[in-house]
């Protein structure tokens, strides 16, 4: 598998250029019968008691404006979507932070060859001085006392073919580039291929197989190759219930000239689990899955090696007449890598939820909270990681009130609290942020 993913810089740039040409050719791939062009803007004021999440907090008032443009062109079976946006902030005292803080551009083309076969090409780009508080997986990204611009670009393609009402084959490839402007941040070029097959033995019994291969080419840290396979058996006794059993394996290998680093970063994981999901009614649905992961590796440099760990995921959602509530919990064992971070195997547990209340016509109240624990397993002194080993607890809390004054305009009052408690006290952070803003959209059909 490594030979598939270990590209040279020239090959990577060729893949990027070829994919970009495919994106530029999207509008010519089929007739465009209509387009919806939606300019929009979010503008407001706020107060932050720890701008940029510094160890020594800096507080300030600020104003911001985020213009954006969303475009949807073509029918659903031959559709191009494009999204663009910039965010500018003006600080009252901390004038060095007054500037364009972030921007994004997203392109996606979806084409259906028939009712059973489709493919997509996509490119997602973002750059920011002020990164999101919590990543998609729940962990707070690394914080430093130096200013860092972080850039991510992902370009790729995916397809799916449904060969009967319950069965399909699918595939996805993406090329990802990430970097941070800090002196210790790593550039990374990542290539990932995923193939999946879901086959219905009969309407009640299905079998799913997923194969994933990935190679991360880091600038200074050891390059990492991952190969993963999962098999899942599904039993659907009726249209609302699903039982499943899954087993999988993952192989992670470091590509480094240093034998000690290779030993420290090499490990295998075997996982097995059971799960159940139930759409009890249109208002209530829930799911739960639990299992066990066992790690094989060098115990001297990988705290997880030779041990087993529980893996778990659960969620429940209830929708009332004027409110809805959702709760979730998760425990995972996986590689944690984000912009500039090459941290290795990490145990993550999280729990959280939200409550949304439709108080009156045009008024909505939202309350949410999360707790995340990241436990980094690999010793940075021997495994080439650039993150302090240990446990980091992150607590996030927020609330928001929305008032939709007209169909496409909403005024919001938003409060956010973030607390990061690390084993290394210099990595502790806390932040309170309050925002008052207006969001306006203006859809136009062309």
Coordinates of C-alpha atoms in Angstrom, one line a residue:
X1 CA 0.0 0.0 0.0
X2 CA 2.8 2.4 0.7
X3 CA 3.9 2.5 -2.9
X4 CA 0.4 3.8 -3.9
X5 CA 0.7 6.8 -1.6
X6 CA 4.3 7.8 -1.6
X7 CA 4.3 10.5 -4.3
X8 CA 7.1 12.9 -5.1
X9 CA 6.4 16.6 -5.0
X10 CA 6.1 16.7 -8.8
X11 CA 3.5 14.0 -8.8
X12 CA 1.5 15.7 -6.1
X13 CA 1.5 19.0 -8.0
X14 CA 0.4 17.1 -11.1
X15 CA -2.5 15.5 -9.2
X16 CA -3.5 19.0 -7.9
X17 CA -3.3 20.6 -11.3
X18 CA -5.3 17.8 -13.0
X19 CA -8.0 18.0 -10.4
X20 CA -8.1 21.8 -10.7
X21 CA -8.6 21.5 -14.4
X22 CA -11.4 19.1 -13.8
X23 CA -13.0 21.7 -11.5
X24 CA -12.6 24.4 -14.2
X25 CA -14.3 22.1 -16.7
X26 CA -17.3 21.5 -14.5
X27 CA -19.7 24.0 -16.1
X28 CA -19.1 22.4 -19.5
X29 CA -19.9 18.9 -18.3
X30 CA -23.6 19.4 -18.8
X31 CA -26.3 21.9 -19.5
X32 CA -26.8 24.6 -16.9
X33 CA -30.5 25.3 -16.7
X34 CA -30.6 27.7 -13.8
X35 CA -28.5 29.3 -11.1
X36 CA -29.2 30.6 -7.7
X37 CA -26.7 33.3 -6.7
X38 CA -26.9 34.2 -3.0
X39 CA -24.8 37.1 -1.7
X40 CA -24.7 37.4 2.0
X41 CA -23.0 39.2 4.9
X42 CA -22.6 38.8 8.6
X43 CA -21.6 41.9 10.5
X44 CA -21.5 42.7 14.2
X45 CA -19.6 43.6 17.3
X46 CA -18.1 41.5 20.1
X47 CA -15.9 41.3 23.2
X48 CA -13.2 38.7 23.8
X49 CA -11.4 38.4 27.1
X50 CA -8.5 36.3 25.6
X51 CA -7.9 37.3 22.0
X52 CA -5.9 34.5 20.3
X53 CA -6.0 32.3 23.3
X54 CA -2.8 33.6 25.0
X55 CA -1.3 32.3 28.2
X56 CA -1.4 35.9 29.4
X57 CA -4.9 37.0 28.3
X58 CA -5.4 40.1 26.1
X59 CA -9.0 41.4 26.1
X60 CA -10.6 43.8 23.6
X61 CA -13.8 44.9 21.9
X62 CA -14.0 44.4 18.1
X63 CA -16.2 44.8 15.1
X64 CA -16.3 42.3 12.2
X65 CA -17.8 41.9 8.8
X66 CA -17.9 38.7 6.7
X67 CA -19.1 39.0 3.1
X68 CA -19.8 35.8 1.2
X69 CA -21.2 34.4 -2.0
X70 CA -23.0 31.1 -2.5
X71 CA -23.7 29.8 -6.1
X72 CA -25.7 26.8 -7.1
X73 CA -26.0 26.1 -10.8
X74 CA -27.7 23.4 -12.8
X75 CA -30.2 20.7 -12.1
X76 CA -29.7 18.3 -9.1
X77 CA -28.2 15.6 -11.4
X78 CA -25.6 17.9 -12.9
X79 CA -25.0 20.5 -10.2
X80 CA -22.2 22.9 -9.5
X81 CA -21.9 24.5 -6.0
X82 CA -19.5 27.3 -5.1
X83 CA -19.0 29.1 -1.8
X84 CA -16.7 32.0 -1.1
X85 CA -16.1 34.2 1.9
X86 CA -13.8 36.6 3.7
X87 CA -13.8 37.8 7.3
X88 CA -12.4 41.2 8.4
X89 CA -12.0 42.3 12.0
X90 CA -11.3 45.7 13.6
X91 CA -10.0 45.7 17.2
X92 CA -10.3 48.7 19.4
X93 CA -7.0 48.5 21.3
X94 CA -5.2 45.5 19.8
X95 CA -4.8 47.2 16.4
X96 CA -2.1 44.7 15.3
X97 CA -5.0 42.2 14.8
X98 CA -7.0 44.5 12.6
X99 CA -7.1 42.9 9.2
X100 CA -8.6 40.2 7.0
X101 CA -8.5 37.3 9.4
X102 CA -9.8 34.4 7.3
X103 CA -11.1 33.3 4.0
X104 CA -12.5 30.2 2.3
X105 CA -13.4 28.9 -1.1
X106 CA -15.3 25.7 -1.8
X107 CA -16.2 24.1 -5.1
X108 CA -18.2 20.9 -5.7
X109 CA -19.5 19.4 -8.9
X110 CA -22.1 16.5 -8.7
X111 CA -23.0 14.5 -11.7
X112 CA -25.4 11.6 -12.0
X113 CA -24.7 9.3 -15.0
X114 CA -28.0 7.5 -14.2
X115 CA -30.4 7.0 -11.3
X116 CA -27.9 4.5 -9.8
X117 CA -24.4 6.0 -10.5
X118 CA -23.0 9.4 -9.5
X119 CA -19.6 11.1 -8.9
X120 CA -18.4 14.3 -7.4
X121 CA -15.3 16.4 -7.7
X122 CA -14.5 18.9 -4.9
X123 CA -11.9 21.5 -3.7
X124 CA -12.1 23.0 -0.2
X125 CA -9.7 25.8 0.8
X126 CA -9.5 27.8 4.0
X127 CA -6.9 30.1 5.7
X128 CA -7.2 31.8 9.0
X129 CA -5.3 33.6 11.8
X130 CA -8.1 32.7 14.3
X131 CA -8.8 28.9 14.0
X132 CA -11.9 27.2 15.2
X133 CA -12.0 26.4 18.9
X134 CA -12.6 22.7 18.6
X135 CA -11.8 20.4 15.7
X136 CA -14.3 18.1 14.0
X137 CA -13.1 15.2 16.2
X138 CA -13.6 17.2 19.3
X139 CA -10.1 18.2 20.3
X140 CA -8.9 21.7 20.8
X141 CA -6.1 22.5 18.4
X142 CA -2.7 23.4 19.7
X143 CA -2.4 26.9 21.1
X144 CA 0.8 29.0 21.2
X145 CA 1.9 32.5 22.2
X146 CA 3.1 33.2 18.7
X147 CA 0.8 34.3 15.9
X148 CA 0.1 31.6 13.3
X149 CA -1.8 31.6 10.0
X150 CA -3.1 28.1 9.3
X151 CA -4.0 27.0 5.7
X152 CA -5.8 23.8 4.6
X153 CA -6.7 22.7 1.1
X154 CA -8.4 19.5 0.2
X155 CA -9.1 18.4 -3.4
X156 CA -10.5 15.1 -4.5
X157 CA -13.2 13.0 -6.0
X158 CA -15.8 10.4 -4.9
X159 CA -18.3 8.1 -6.7
X160 CA -21.0 5.6 -5.9
X161 CA -22.8 2.9 -7.9
X162 CA -26.0 1.3 -6.5
X163 CA -26.4 -2.1 -8.1
X164 CA -29.6 -2.9 -6.3
X165 CA -31.9 -1.0 -3.9
X166 CA -29.9 -2.0 -0.9
X167 CA -26.3 -2.5 -2.2
X168 CA -23.6 -0.2 -3.6
X169 CA -19.9 0.2 -4.2
X170 CA -18.2 3.5 -3.5
X171 CA -14.8 5.1 -3.6
X172 CA -13.1 8.3 -2.6
X173 CA -9.7 9.9 -3.2
X174 CA -8.4 13.1 -1.8
X175 CA -5.1 15.1 -1.7
X176 CA -4.7 17.4 1.3
X177 CA -2.2 20.2 2.0
X178 CA -1.9 21.8 5.4
X179 CA 0.5 24.2 6.9
X180 CA 1.0 26.7 9.7
X181 CA 3.2 29.7 9.6
X182 CA 4.8 29.1 13.0
X183 CA 8.5 28.1 13.2
X184 CA 7.7 24.7 14.6
X185 CA 4.7 23.9 12.4
X186 CA 5.0 21.1 9.9
X187 CA 3.8 21.2 6.3
X188 CA 2.0 18.0 5.4
X189 CA 0.9 16.5 2.1
X190 CA -1.6 13.7 2.6
X191 CA -3.1 11.2 0.1
X192 CA -6.0 9.0 1.0
X193 CA -7.9 6.4 -0.9
X194 CA -11.0 4.7 0.4
X195 CA -13.1 1.9 -1.2
X196 CA -16.4 0.6 0.2
X197 CA -18.8 -2.2 -0.6
X198 CA -22.3 -2.7 1.0
X199 CA -24.0 -5.9 -0.2
X200 CA -27.5 -7.0 0.8
X201 CA -27.7 -10.7 1.3
X202 CA -31.4 -10.1 1.6
X203 CA -33.5 -7.1 2.7
X204 CA -32.8 -7.8 6.4
X205 CA -29.1 -8.9 6.3
X206 CA -26.3 -6.7 4.9
X207 CA -22.5 -6.9 4.8
X208 CA -20.3 -3.9 4.5
X209 CA -16.5 -3.8 3.8
X210 CA -14.4 -0.6 3.9
X211 CA -10.7 -0.4 2.9
X212 CA -8.7 2.8 3.6
X213 CA -5.1 3.7 2.7
X214 CA -3.3 6.9 3.6
X215 CA 0.2 8.4 3.4
X216 CA 1.1 11.7 5.2
X217 CA 4.3 13.3 4.0
X218 CA 5.4 15.6 6.8
X219 CA 8.1 18.4 6.4
X220 CA 10.2 17.5 9.5
X221 CA 8.3 14.9 11.4
X222 CA 8.3 11.2 10.3
X223 CA 6.1 10.4 7.4
X224 CA 3.2 8.1 8.3
X225 CA 1.5 5.4 6.3
X226 CA -1.9 3.9 7.4
X227 CA -3.7 0.9 6.1
X228 CA -7.1 0.0 7.5
X229 CA -9.9 -2.5 6.8
X230 CA -13.3 -2.9 8.5
X231 CA -16.1 -5.4 8.0
X232 CA -19.6 -4.9 9.4
X233 CA -22.6 -7.1 9.5
X234 CA -26.0 -5.4 9.7
X235 CA -29.3 -6.9 10.7
X236 CA -32.5 -4.9 10.0
X237 CA -35.5 -6.6 11.6
X238 CA -37.7 -3.8 10.4
X239 CA -37.4 -0.3 8.8
X240 CA -36.7 1.4 12.2
X241 CA -34.1 -0.9 13.9
X242 CA -30.6 -1.8 13.0
X243 CA -28.2 -4.2 14.8
X244 CA -24.6 -4.4 13.7
X245 CA -21.4 -6.2 14.6
X246 CA -18.0 -4.9 13.3
X247 CA -14.4 -6.0 13.3
X248 CA -11.4 -4.1 11.9
X249 CA -7.7 -3.7 11.8
X250 CA -5.3 -0.8 11.3
X251 CA -1.6 -0.8 10.6
X252 CA 0.4 2.4 11.1
X253 CA 4.0 2.6 10.0
X254 CA 6.6 5.5 10.2
X255 CA 8.8 6.2 7.2
X256 CA 12.0 7.6 8.9
X257 CA 15.7 7.0 8.7
X258 CA 15.9 6.8 12.4
X259 CA 15.2 3.3 13.6
X260 CA 14.2 4.5 17.1
X261 CA 11.6 6.8 15.6
X262 CA 10.2 4.0 13.4
X263 CA 9.9 1.7 16.4
X264 CA 8.2 4.3 18.5
X265 CA 5.6 5.3 15.8
X266 CA 4.9 1.8 14.5
X267 CA 1.8 0.1 15.9
X268 CA -1.2 -2.1 15.0
X269 CA -4.8 -1.9 16.3
X270 CA -7.5 -4.6 16.3
X271 CA -11.0 -3.5 17.1
X272 CA -14.3 -5.3 17.5
X273 CA -17.7 -4.0 18.5
X274 CA -21.5 -4.3 18.6
X275 CA -24.2 -1.6 18.0
X276 CA -27.9 -0.8 17.8
X277 CA -29.8 2.1 16.4
X278 CA -33.6 2.7 16.7
X279 CA -35.8 5.3 15.2
X280 CA -38.5 4.8 17.8
X281 CA -40.8 7.5 16.5
X282 CA -40.6 10.6 14.3
X283 CA -39.6 12.4 17.4
X284 CA -37.3 10.0 19.2
X285 CA -34.2 8.2 17.8
X286 CA -31.1 6.8 19.4
X287 CA -28.1 4.6 18.8
X288 CA -25.4 3.0 20.9
X289 CA -22.2 1.1 20.0
X290 CA -19.5 -0.4 22.1
X291 CA -16.4 -2.4 21.6
X292 CA -12.8 -3.0 22.4
X293 CA -9.5 -2.0 20.7
X294 CA -6.1 -3.7 21.4
X295 CA -2.8 -2.0 20.5
X296 CA 0.4 -3.7 19.6
X297 CA 3.6 -1.7 19.6
X298 CA 6.6 -0.5 21.6
X299 CA 5.4 0.0 25.2
X300 CA 8.5 2.0 26.1
X301 CA 7.5 4.9 23.8
X302 CA 3.8 4.3 23.2
X303 CA 1.7 4.2 26.4
X304 CA -1.1 2.4 24.7
X305 CA 1.0 -0.5 23.5
X306 CA 0.2 -3.9 24.9
X307 CA -3.2 -2.7 26.3
X308 CA -6.8 -2.8 25.4
X309 CA -9.2 0.2 25.5
X310 CA -13.0 0.6 25.3
X311 CA -14.4 2.3 22.2
X312 CA -17.9 3.7 22.5
X313 CA -20.4 6.0 20.7
X314 CA -23.9 6.9 21.6
X315 CA -26.5 9.6 20.8
X316 CA -30.1 10.3 21.5
X317 CA -32.3 12.9 19.9
X318 CA -35.9 14.0 20.9
X319 CA -37.9 16.6 19.0
X320 CA -40.8 18.1 20.8
X321 CA -43.5 20.5 19.6
X322 CA -41.4 23.7 20.3
X323 CA -38.0 22.3 21.3
X324 CA -35.5 19.5 20.6
X325 CA -32.7 18.0 22.6
X326 CA -29.7 15.9 21.7
X327 CA -27.0 14.1 23.7
X328 CA -23.9 12.3 22.6
X329 CA -20.8 10.4 24.0
X330 CA -17.8 9.0 22.3
X331 CA -14.5 7.2 23.1
X332 CA -12.0 6.6 20.3
X333 CA -8.4 5.5 19.8
X334 CA -6.8 7.0 16.7
X335 CA -4.1 9.2 15.1
X336 CA -4.5 12.9 16.0
X337 CA -3.0 15.2 13.5
X338 CA -4.0 18.8 12.7
X339 CA -2.3 21.8 11.2
X340 CA 1.3 21.7 12.4
X341 CA 0.7 18.8 14.7
X342 CA 2.0 15.3 14.3
X343 CA 1.0 13.8 17.6
X344 CA 0.6 10.1 17.0
X345 CA -1.8 7.8 18.8
X346 CA -4.4 9.5 21.0
X347 CA -7.2 8.4 23.2
X348 CA -10.1 10.7 23.1
X349 CA -13.3 10.7 25.1
X350 CA -16.1 13.3 24.8
X351 CA -19.6 13.9 26.0
X352 CA -22.0 16.8 25.2
X353 CA -25.3 17.9 23.9
X354 CA -27.6 20.8 23.0
X355 CA -31.1 22.1 23.7
X356 CA -32.9 24.2 21.1
X357 CA -36.1 26.0 22.0
X358 CA -38.4 27.7 19.5
X359 CA -39.6 30.3 22.0
X360 CA -42.0 32.2 19.8
X361 CA -42.5 32.9 16.1
X362 CA -39.1 34.0 14.7
X363 CA -37.3 33.5 18.0
X364 CA -34.9 30.6 18.8
X365 CA -32.8 29.8 21.9
X366 CA -29.8 27.4 21.8
X367 CA -27.8 26.0 24.7
X368 CA -24.9 23.6 24.2
X369 CA -22.0 22.1 26.1
X370 CA -19.1 19.7 25.5
X371 CA -16.4 18.0 27.5
X372 CA -13.4 16.5 25.7
X373 CA -10.4 14.6 27.1
X374 CA -7.4 14.0 24.8
X375 CA -4.8 11.6 26.2
X376 CA -1.7 11.6 24.0
X377 CA -0.1 8.2 24.1
X378 CA 3.3 8.6 22.3
X379 CA 6.4 10.0 23.8
X380 CA 7.4 13.1 21.8
X381 CA 11.1 12.8 22.8
X382 CA 11.5 9.5 21.0
X383 CA 8.7 9.3 18.4
X384 CA 9.3 12.6 16.5
X385 CA 6.0 14.2 17.6
X386 CA 5.8 17.9 18.4
X387 CA 3.2 17.9 21.1
X388 CA 3.6 17.5 24.9
X389 CA 2.6 14.1 26.1
X390 CA -0.3 13.8 28.6
X391 CA -3.9 14.6 29.2
X392 CA -5.7 17.7 28.1
X393 CA -9.3 18.4 29.2
X394 CA -11.4 20.8 27.2
X395 CA -14.7 22.2 28.3
X396 CA -16.9 24.2 25.9
X397 CA -20.2 26.0 26.7
X398 CA -22.3 28.3 24.7
X399 CA -25.7 29.9 24.2
X400 CA -27.4 31.9 21.5
X401 CA -30.6 33.7 20.9
X402 CA -31.7 34.2 17.2
X403 CA -34.4 36.7 16.1
X404 CA -35.4 36.3 12.4
X405 CA -36.6 39.9 11.7
X406 CA -37.4 39.1 8.0
X407 CA -37.2 36.0 5.9
X408 CA -33.5 36.2 5.0
X409 CA -32.2 38.4 7.9
X410 CA -31.5 37.2 11.5
X411 CA -30.1 39.1 14.5
X412 CA -28.2 36.9 17.0
X413 CA -26.7 37.3 20.5
X414 CA -24.0 34.6 21.0
X415 CA -21.9 33.7 24.1
X416 CA -19.1 31.2 24.2
X417 CA -16.9 29.9 27.0
X418 CA -13.8 27.7 26.5
X419 CA -11.6 26.2 29.1
X420 CA -8.5 24.1 28.4
X421 CA -6.8 22.3 31.3
X422 CA -3.5 20.6 30.3
X423 CA -1.0 18.5 32.3
X424 CA 1.6 21.1 31.3
X425 CA 0.3 24.3 32.9
X426 CA 1.8 26.5 30.2
X427 CA -0.8 25.1 27.8
X428 CA -3.8 26.0 29.9
X429 CA -6.2 28.5 28.3
X430 CA -9.5 30.1 29.1
X431 CA -11.7 32.3 27.0
X432 CA -15.1 34.1 27.2
X433 CA -16.5 35.6 24.0
X434 CA -19.8 37.5 23.3
X435 CA -21.0 38.5 19.9
X436 CA -24.0 40.6 18.6
X437 CA -24.4 40.3 14.9
X438 CA -26.7 40.5 11.9
X439 CA -26.8 37.8 9.2
X440 CA -28.4 38.7 5.9
X441 CA -28.8 36.6 2.7
X442 CA -30.2 37.7 -0.7
X443 CA -30.9 34.8 -3.0
X444 CA -31.4 35.5 -6.7
X445 CA -32.5 33.1 -9.4
X446 CA -30.8 33.5 -12.8

